[in-house]
PDB file of C-alpha atoms in Angstrom:
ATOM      1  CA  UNK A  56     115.641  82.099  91.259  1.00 68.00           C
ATOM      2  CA  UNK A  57     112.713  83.016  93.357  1.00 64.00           C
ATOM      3  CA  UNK A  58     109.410  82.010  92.564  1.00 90.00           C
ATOM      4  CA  UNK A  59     105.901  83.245  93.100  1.00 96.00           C
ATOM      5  CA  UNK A  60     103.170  81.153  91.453  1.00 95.00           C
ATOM      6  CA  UNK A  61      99.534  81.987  91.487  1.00 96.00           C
ATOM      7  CA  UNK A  62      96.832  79.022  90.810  1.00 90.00           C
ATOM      8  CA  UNK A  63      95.115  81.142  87.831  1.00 92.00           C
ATOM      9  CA  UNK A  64      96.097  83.823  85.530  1.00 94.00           C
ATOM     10  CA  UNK A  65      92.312  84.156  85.000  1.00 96.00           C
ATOM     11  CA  UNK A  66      89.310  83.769  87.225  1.00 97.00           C
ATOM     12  CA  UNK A  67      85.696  84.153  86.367  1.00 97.00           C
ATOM     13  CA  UNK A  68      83.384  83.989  89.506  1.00 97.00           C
ATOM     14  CA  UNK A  69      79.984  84.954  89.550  1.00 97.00           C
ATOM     15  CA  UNK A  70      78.520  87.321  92.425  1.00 98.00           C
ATOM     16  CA  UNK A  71      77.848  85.458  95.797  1.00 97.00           C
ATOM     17  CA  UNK A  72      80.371  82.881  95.366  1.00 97.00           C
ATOM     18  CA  UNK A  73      83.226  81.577  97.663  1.00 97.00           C
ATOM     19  CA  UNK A  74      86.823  82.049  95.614  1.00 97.00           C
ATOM     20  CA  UNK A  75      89.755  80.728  96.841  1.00 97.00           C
ATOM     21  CA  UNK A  76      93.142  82.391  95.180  1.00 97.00           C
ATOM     22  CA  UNK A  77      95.843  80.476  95.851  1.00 97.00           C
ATOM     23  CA  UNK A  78      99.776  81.436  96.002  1.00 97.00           C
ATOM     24  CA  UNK A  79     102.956  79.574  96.606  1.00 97.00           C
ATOM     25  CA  UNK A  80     106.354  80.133  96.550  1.00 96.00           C
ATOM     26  CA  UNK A  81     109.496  78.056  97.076  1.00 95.00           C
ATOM     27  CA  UNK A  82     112.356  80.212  98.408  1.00 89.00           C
ATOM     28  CA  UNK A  83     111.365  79.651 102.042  1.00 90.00           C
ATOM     29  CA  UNK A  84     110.453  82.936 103.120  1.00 90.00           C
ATOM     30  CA  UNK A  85     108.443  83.381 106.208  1.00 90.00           C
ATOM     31  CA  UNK A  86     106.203  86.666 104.676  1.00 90.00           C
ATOM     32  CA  UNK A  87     103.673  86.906 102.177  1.00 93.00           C
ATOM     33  CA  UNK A  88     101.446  89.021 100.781  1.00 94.00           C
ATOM     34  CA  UNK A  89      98.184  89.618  98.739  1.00 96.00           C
ATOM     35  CA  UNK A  90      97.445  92.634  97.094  1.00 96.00           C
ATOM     36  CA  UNK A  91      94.693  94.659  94.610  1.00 96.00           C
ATOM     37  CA  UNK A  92      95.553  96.599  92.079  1.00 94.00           C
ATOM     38  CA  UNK A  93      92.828  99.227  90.040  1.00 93.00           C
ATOM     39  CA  UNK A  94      93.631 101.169  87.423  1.00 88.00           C
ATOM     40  CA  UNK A  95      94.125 104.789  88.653  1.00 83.00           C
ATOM     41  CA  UNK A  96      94.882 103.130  92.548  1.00 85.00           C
ATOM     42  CA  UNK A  97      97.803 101.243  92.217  1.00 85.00           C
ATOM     43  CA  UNK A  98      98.400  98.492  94.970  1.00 90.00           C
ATOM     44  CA  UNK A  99      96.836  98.572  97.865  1.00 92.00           C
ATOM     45  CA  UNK A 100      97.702  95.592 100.930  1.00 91.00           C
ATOM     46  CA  UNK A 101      94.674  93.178 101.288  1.00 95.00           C
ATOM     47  CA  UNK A 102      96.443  91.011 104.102  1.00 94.00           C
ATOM     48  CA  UNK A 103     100.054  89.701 105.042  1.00 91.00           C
ATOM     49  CA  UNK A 104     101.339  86.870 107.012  1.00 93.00           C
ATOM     50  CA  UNK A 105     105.026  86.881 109.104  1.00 88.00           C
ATOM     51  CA  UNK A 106     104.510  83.349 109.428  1.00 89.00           C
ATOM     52  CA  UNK A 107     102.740  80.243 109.164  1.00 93.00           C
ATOM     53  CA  UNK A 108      98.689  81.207 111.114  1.00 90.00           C
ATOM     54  CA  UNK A 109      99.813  84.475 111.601  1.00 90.00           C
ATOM     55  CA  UNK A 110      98.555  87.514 109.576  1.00 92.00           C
ATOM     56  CA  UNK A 111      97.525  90.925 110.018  1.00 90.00           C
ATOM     57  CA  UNK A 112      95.151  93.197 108.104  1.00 91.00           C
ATOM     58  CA  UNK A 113      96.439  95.441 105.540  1.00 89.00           C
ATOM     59  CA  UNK A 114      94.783  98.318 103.954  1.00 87.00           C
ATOM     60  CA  UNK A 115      91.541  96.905 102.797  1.00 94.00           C
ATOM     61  CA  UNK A 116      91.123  94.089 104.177  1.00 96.00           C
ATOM     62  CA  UNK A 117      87.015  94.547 104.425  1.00 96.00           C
ATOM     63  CA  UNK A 118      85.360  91.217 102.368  1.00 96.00           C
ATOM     64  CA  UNK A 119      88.652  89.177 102.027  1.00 98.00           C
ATOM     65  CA  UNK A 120      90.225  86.442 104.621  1.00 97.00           C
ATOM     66  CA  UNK A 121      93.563  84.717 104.462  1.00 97.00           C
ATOM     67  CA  UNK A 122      94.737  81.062 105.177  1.00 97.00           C
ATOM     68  CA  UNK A 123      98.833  80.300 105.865  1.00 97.00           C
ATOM     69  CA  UNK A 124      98.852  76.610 107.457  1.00 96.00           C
ATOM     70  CA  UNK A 125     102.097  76.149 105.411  1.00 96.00           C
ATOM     71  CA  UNK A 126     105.055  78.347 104.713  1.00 95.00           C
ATOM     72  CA  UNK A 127     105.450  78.100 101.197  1.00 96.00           C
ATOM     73  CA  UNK A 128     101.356  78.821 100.618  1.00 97.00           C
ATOM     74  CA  UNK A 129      99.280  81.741 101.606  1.00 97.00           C
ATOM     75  CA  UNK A 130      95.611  82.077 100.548  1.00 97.00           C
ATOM     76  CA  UNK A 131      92.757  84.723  99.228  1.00 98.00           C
ATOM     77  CA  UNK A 132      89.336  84.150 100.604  1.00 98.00           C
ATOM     78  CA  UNK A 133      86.753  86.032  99.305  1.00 97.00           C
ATOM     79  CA  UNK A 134      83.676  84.529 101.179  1.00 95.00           C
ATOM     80  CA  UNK A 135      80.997  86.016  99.114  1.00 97.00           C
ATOM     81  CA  UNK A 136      82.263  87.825  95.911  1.00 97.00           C
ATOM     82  CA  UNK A 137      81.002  90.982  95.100  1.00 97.00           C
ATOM     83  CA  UNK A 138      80.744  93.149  91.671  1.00 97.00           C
ATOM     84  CA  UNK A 139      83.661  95.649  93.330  1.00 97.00           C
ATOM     85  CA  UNK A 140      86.300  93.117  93.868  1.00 98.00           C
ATOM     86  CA  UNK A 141      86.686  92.595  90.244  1.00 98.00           C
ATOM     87  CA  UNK A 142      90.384  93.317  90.411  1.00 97.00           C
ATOM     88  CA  UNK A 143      94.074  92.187  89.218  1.00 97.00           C
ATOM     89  CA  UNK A 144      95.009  90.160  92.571  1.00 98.00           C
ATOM     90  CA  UNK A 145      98.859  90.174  93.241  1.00 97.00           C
ATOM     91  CA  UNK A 146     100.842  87.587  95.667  1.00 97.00           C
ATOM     92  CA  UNK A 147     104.085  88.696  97.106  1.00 95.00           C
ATOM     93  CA  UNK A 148     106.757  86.905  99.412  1.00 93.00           C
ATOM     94  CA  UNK A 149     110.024  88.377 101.389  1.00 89.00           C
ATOM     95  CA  UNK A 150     112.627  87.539 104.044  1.00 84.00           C
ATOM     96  CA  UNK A 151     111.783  89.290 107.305  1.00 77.00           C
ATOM     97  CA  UNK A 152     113.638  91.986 108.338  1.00 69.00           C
ATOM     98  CA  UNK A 153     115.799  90.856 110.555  1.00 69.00           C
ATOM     99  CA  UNK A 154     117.345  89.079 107.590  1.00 67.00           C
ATOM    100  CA  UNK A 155     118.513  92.310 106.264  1.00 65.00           C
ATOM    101  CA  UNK A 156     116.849  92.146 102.947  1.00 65.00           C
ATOM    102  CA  UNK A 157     113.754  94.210 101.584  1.00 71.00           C
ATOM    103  CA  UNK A 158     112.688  92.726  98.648  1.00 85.00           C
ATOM    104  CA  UNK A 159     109.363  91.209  97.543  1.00 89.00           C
ATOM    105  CA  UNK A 160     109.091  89.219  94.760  1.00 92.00           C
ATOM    106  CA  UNK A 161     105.894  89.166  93.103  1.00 95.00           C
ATOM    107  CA  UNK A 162     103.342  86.591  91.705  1.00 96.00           C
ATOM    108  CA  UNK A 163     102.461  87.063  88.056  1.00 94.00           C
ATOM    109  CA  UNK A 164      99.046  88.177  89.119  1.00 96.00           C
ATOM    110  CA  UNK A 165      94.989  86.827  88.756  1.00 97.00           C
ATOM    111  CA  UNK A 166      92.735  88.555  86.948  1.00 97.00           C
ATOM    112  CA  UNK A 167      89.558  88.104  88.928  1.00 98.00           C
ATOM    113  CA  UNK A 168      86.059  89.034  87.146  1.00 98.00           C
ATOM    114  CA  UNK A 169      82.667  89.042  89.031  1.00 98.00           C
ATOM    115  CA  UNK A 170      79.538  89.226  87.763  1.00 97.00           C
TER     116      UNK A 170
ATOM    117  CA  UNK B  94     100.833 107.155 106.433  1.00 62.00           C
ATOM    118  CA  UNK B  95     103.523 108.871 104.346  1.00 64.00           C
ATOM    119  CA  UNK B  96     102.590 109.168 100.643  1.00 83.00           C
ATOM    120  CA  UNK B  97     104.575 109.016  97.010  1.00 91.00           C
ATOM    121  CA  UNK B  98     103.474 111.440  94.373  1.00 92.00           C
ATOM    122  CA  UNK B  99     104.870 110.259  90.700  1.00 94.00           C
ATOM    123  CA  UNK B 100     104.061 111.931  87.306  1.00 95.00           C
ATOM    124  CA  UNK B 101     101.613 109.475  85.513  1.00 94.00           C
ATOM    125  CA  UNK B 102     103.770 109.181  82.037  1.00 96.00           C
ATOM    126  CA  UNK B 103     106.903 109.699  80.537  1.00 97.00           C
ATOM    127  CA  UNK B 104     109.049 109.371  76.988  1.00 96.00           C
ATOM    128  CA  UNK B 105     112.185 108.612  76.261  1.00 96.00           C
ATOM    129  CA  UNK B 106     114.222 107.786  73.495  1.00 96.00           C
ATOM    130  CA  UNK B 107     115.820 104.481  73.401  1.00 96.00           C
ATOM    131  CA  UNK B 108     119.754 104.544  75.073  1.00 95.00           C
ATOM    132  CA  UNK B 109     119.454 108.219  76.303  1.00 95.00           C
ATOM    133  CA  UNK B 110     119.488 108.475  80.213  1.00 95.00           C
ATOM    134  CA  UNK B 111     115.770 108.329  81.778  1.00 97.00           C
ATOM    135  CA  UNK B 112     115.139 110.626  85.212  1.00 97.00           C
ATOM    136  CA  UNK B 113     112.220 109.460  87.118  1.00 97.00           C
ATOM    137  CA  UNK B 114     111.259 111.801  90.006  1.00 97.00           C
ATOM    138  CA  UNK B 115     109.616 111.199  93.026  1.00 96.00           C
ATOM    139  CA  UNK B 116     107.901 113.634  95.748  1.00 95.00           C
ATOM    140  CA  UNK B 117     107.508 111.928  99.623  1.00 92.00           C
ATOM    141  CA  UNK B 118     107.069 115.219 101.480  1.00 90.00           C
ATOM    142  CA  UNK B 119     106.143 113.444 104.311  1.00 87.00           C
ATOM    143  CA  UNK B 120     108.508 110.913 104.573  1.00 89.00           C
ATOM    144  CA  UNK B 121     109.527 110.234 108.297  1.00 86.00           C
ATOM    145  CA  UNK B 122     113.668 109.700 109.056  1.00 85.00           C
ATOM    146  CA  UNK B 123     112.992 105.790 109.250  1.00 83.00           C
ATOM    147  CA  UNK B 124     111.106 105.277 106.225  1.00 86.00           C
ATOM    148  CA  UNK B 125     113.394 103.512 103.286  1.00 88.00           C
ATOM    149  CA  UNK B 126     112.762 104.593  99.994  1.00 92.00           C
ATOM    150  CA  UNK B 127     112.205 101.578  97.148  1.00 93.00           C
ATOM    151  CA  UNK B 128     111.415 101.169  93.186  1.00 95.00           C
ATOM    152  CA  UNK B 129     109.692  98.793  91.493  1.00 95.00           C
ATOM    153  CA  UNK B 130     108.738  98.215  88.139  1.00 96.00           C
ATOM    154  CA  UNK B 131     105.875  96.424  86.509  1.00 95.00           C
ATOM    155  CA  UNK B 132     106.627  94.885  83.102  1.00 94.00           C
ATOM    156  CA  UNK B 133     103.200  94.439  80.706  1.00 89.00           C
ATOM    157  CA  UNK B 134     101.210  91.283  82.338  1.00 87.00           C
ATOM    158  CA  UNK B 135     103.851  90.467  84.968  1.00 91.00           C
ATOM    159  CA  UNK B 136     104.073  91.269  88.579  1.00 93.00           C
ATOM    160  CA  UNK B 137     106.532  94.059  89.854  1.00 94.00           C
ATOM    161  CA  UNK B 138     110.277  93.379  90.420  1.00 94.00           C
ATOM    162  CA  UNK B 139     112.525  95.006  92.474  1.00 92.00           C
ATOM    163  CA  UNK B 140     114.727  97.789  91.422  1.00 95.00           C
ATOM    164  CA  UNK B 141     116.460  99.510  93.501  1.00 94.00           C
ATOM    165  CA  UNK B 142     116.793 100.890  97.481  1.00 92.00           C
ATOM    166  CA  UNK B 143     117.969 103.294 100.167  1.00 91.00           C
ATOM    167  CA  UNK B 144     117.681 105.576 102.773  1.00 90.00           C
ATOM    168  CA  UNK B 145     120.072 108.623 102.880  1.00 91.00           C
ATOM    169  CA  UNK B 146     122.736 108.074 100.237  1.00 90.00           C
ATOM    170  CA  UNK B 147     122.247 107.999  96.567  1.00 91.00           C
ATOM    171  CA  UNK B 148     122.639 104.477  95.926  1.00 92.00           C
ATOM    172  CA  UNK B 149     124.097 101.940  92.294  1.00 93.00           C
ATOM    173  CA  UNK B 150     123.157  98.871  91.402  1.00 90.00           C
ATOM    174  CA  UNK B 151     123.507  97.126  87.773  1.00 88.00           C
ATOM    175  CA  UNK B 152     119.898  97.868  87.002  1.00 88.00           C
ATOM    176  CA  UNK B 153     119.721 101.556  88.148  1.00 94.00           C
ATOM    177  CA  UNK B 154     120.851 104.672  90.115  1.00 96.00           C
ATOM    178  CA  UNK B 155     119.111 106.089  93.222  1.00 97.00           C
ATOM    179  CA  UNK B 156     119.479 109.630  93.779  1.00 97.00           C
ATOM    180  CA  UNK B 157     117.792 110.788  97.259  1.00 96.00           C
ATOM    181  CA  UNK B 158     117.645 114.335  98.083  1.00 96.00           C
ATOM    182  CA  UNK B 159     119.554 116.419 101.425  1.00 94.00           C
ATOM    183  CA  UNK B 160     115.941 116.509 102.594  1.00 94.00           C
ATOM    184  CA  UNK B 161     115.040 113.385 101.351  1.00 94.00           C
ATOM    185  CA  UNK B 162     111.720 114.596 100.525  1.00 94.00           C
ATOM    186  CA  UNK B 163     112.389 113.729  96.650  1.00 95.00           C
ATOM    187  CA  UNK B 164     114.217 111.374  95.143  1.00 96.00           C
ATOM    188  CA  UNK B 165     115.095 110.597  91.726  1.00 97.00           C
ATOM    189  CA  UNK B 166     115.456 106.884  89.774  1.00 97.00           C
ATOM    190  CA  UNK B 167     117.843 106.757  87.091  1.00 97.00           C
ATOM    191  CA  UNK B 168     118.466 104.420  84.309  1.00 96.00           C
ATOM    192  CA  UNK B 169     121.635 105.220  82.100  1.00 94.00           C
ATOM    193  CA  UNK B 170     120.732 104.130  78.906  1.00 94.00           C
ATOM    194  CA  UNK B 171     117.244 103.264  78.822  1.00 95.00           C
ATOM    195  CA  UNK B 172     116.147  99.808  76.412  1.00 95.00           C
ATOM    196  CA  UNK B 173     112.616  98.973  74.587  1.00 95.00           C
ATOM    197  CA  UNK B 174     112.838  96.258  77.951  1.00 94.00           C
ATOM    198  CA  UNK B 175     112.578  99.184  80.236  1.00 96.00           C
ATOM    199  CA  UNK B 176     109.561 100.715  78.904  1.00 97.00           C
ATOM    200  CA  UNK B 177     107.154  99.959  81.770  1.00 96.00           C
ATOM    201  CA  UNK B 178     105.391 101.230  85.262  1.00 96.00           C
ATOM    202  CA  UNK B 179     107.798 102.744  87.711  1.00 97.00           C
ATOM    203  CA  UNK B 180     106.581 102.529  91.642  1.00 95.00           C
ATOM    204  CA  UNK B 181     108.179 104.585  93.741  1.00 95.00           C
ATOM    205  CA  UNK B 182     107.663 103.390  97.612  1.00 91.00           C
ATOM    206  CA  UNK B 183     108.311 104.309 100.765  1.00 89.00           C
ATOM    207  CA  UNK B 184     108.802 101.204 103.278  1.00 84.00           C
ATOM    208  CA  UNK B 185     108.196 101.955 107.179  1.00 75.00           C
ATOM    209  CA  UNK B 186     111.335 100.153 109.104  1.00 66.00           C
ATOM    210  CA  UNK B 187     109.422 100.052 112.024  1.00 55.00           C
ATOM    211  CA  UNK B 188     106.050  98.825 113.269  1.00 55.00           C
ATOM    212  CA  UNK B 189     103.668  97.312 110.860  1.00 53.00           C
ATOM    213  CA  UNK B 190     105.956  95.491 107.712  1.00 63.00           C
ATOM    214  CA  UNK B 191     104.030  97.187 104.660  1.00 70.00           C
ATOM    215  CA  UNK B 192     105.158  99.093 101.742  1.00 80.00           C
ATOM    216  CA  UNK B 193     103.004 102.084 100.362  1.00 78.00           C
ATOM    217  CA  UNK B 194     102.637 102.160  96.665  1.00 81.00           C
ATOM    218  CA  UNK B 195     101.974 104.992  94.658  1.00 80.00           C
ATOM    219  CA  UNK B 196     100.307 104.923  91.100  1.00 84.00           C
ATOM    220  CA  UNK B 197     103.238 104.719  89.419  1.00 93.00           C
ATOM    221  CA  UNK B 198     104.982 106.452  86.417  1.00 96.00           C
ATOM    222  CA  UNK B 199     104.367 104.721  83.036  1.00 96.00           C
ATOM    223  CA  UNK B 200     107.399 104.982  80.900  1.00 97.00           C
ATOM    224  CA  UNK B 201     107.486 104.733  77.281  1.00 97.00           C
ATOM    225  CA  UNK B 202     110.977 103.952  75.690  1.00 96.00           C
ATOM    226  CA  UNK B 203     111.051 105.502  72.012  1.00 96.00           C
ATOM    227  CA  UNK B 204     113.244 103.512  69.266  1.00 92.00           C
TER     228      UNK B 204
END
């Protein structure tokens, strides 16, 4: 089976602070993904990477940064946390689609609370 | 970017078929249409996919309209398991890899 981890199910962070979210999974896949999600917005694309130091910017990707030096693990920066990026965070990994195949399988999710 | 538009709740009773509609008016011909679901405290999971024709897998039905501005998810006998959010997405098979999400419909499986 595939499998997403995330380093916390729970994060508290205080405002200002550098917070690394972490994500890795072990099916080999060359994308990944971070994502938001807000009650009343769904989930919205933070950043994705097609492989290892590559990404591109998703949606919102204003106050967040990403890190891939290795396949299996792709990382949230947020340099200075703010109040507004209290948010569930979800990972997310696929095949590309060359390989035929358009699933992404999901993280369990952080919890992130500033304040 | 093309948009999903999902009512925010629905009922059912438990192992009586469950119809969850979708509007993407402005789907373009290349965009796939995917569900997801989102059981309590866990991260979405793939459902189901397609493009033109209605489509069966062992979790789920896919009914896409002629104009394929609507489609509709099925489940045949819908379980307490099932109760959860349903995401209906469009995916863009060219050009930037990303997936819109909508807000999903929150299902509620009666016993």
């Amino acid at each position: 089976d595939v499998k997403v981890t995330q380093s916390s199910r729970y994060l508290v962070k205080r405002t200002g602070e550098k917070v690394f979210l972490e994500c890795v999974q072990d099916m080999d896949h060359e994308n990944m993904f971070w994502y938001r999600q807000d009650p009343g917005l769904g989930l919205r694309l933070i950043y994705f990477s097609y492989d290892v130091k590559m990404k591109e910017k998703g949606d919102i990707p204003e106050g967040y940064s990403v890190s891939r030096e290795k396949k299996e693990r792709f990382s949230l920066i947020l340099e200075s946390a703010s109040t507004n990026q209290t948010s569930m965070y979800l990972c997310a990994s696929s095949l590309p689609i060359y390989r035929g195949t358009y699933e992404q399988y999901f993280g369990p999710g952080t919890r992130l609370t500033v304040t | 970017d093309a948009k999903t538009t999902q009512p925010n709740s629905m009922e059912s009773n438990e192992e009586e078929p469950v119809h969850l509609p979708c509007n993407h008016s402005t789907i373009s011909g290349t965009d796939y249409i995917h569900w997801y679901r989102q059981l309590p405290s866990q991260g979405p999971e793939y459902v189901i996919h397609g493009l033109t024709s209605n489509v069966n897998n062992r979790m789920a039905s896919l009914a896409i309209a002629e104009d394929r501005k609507s489609s509709t998810l099925i489940l045949h006998r819908a379980t307490l398991r099932d109760a959860a959010v349903y995401y209906c997405i469009l995916r863009r098979l060219t050009g930037t890899y990303k997936y819109i999400f909508g807000t999903g419909t929150r299902l509620k499986v009666l016993a």
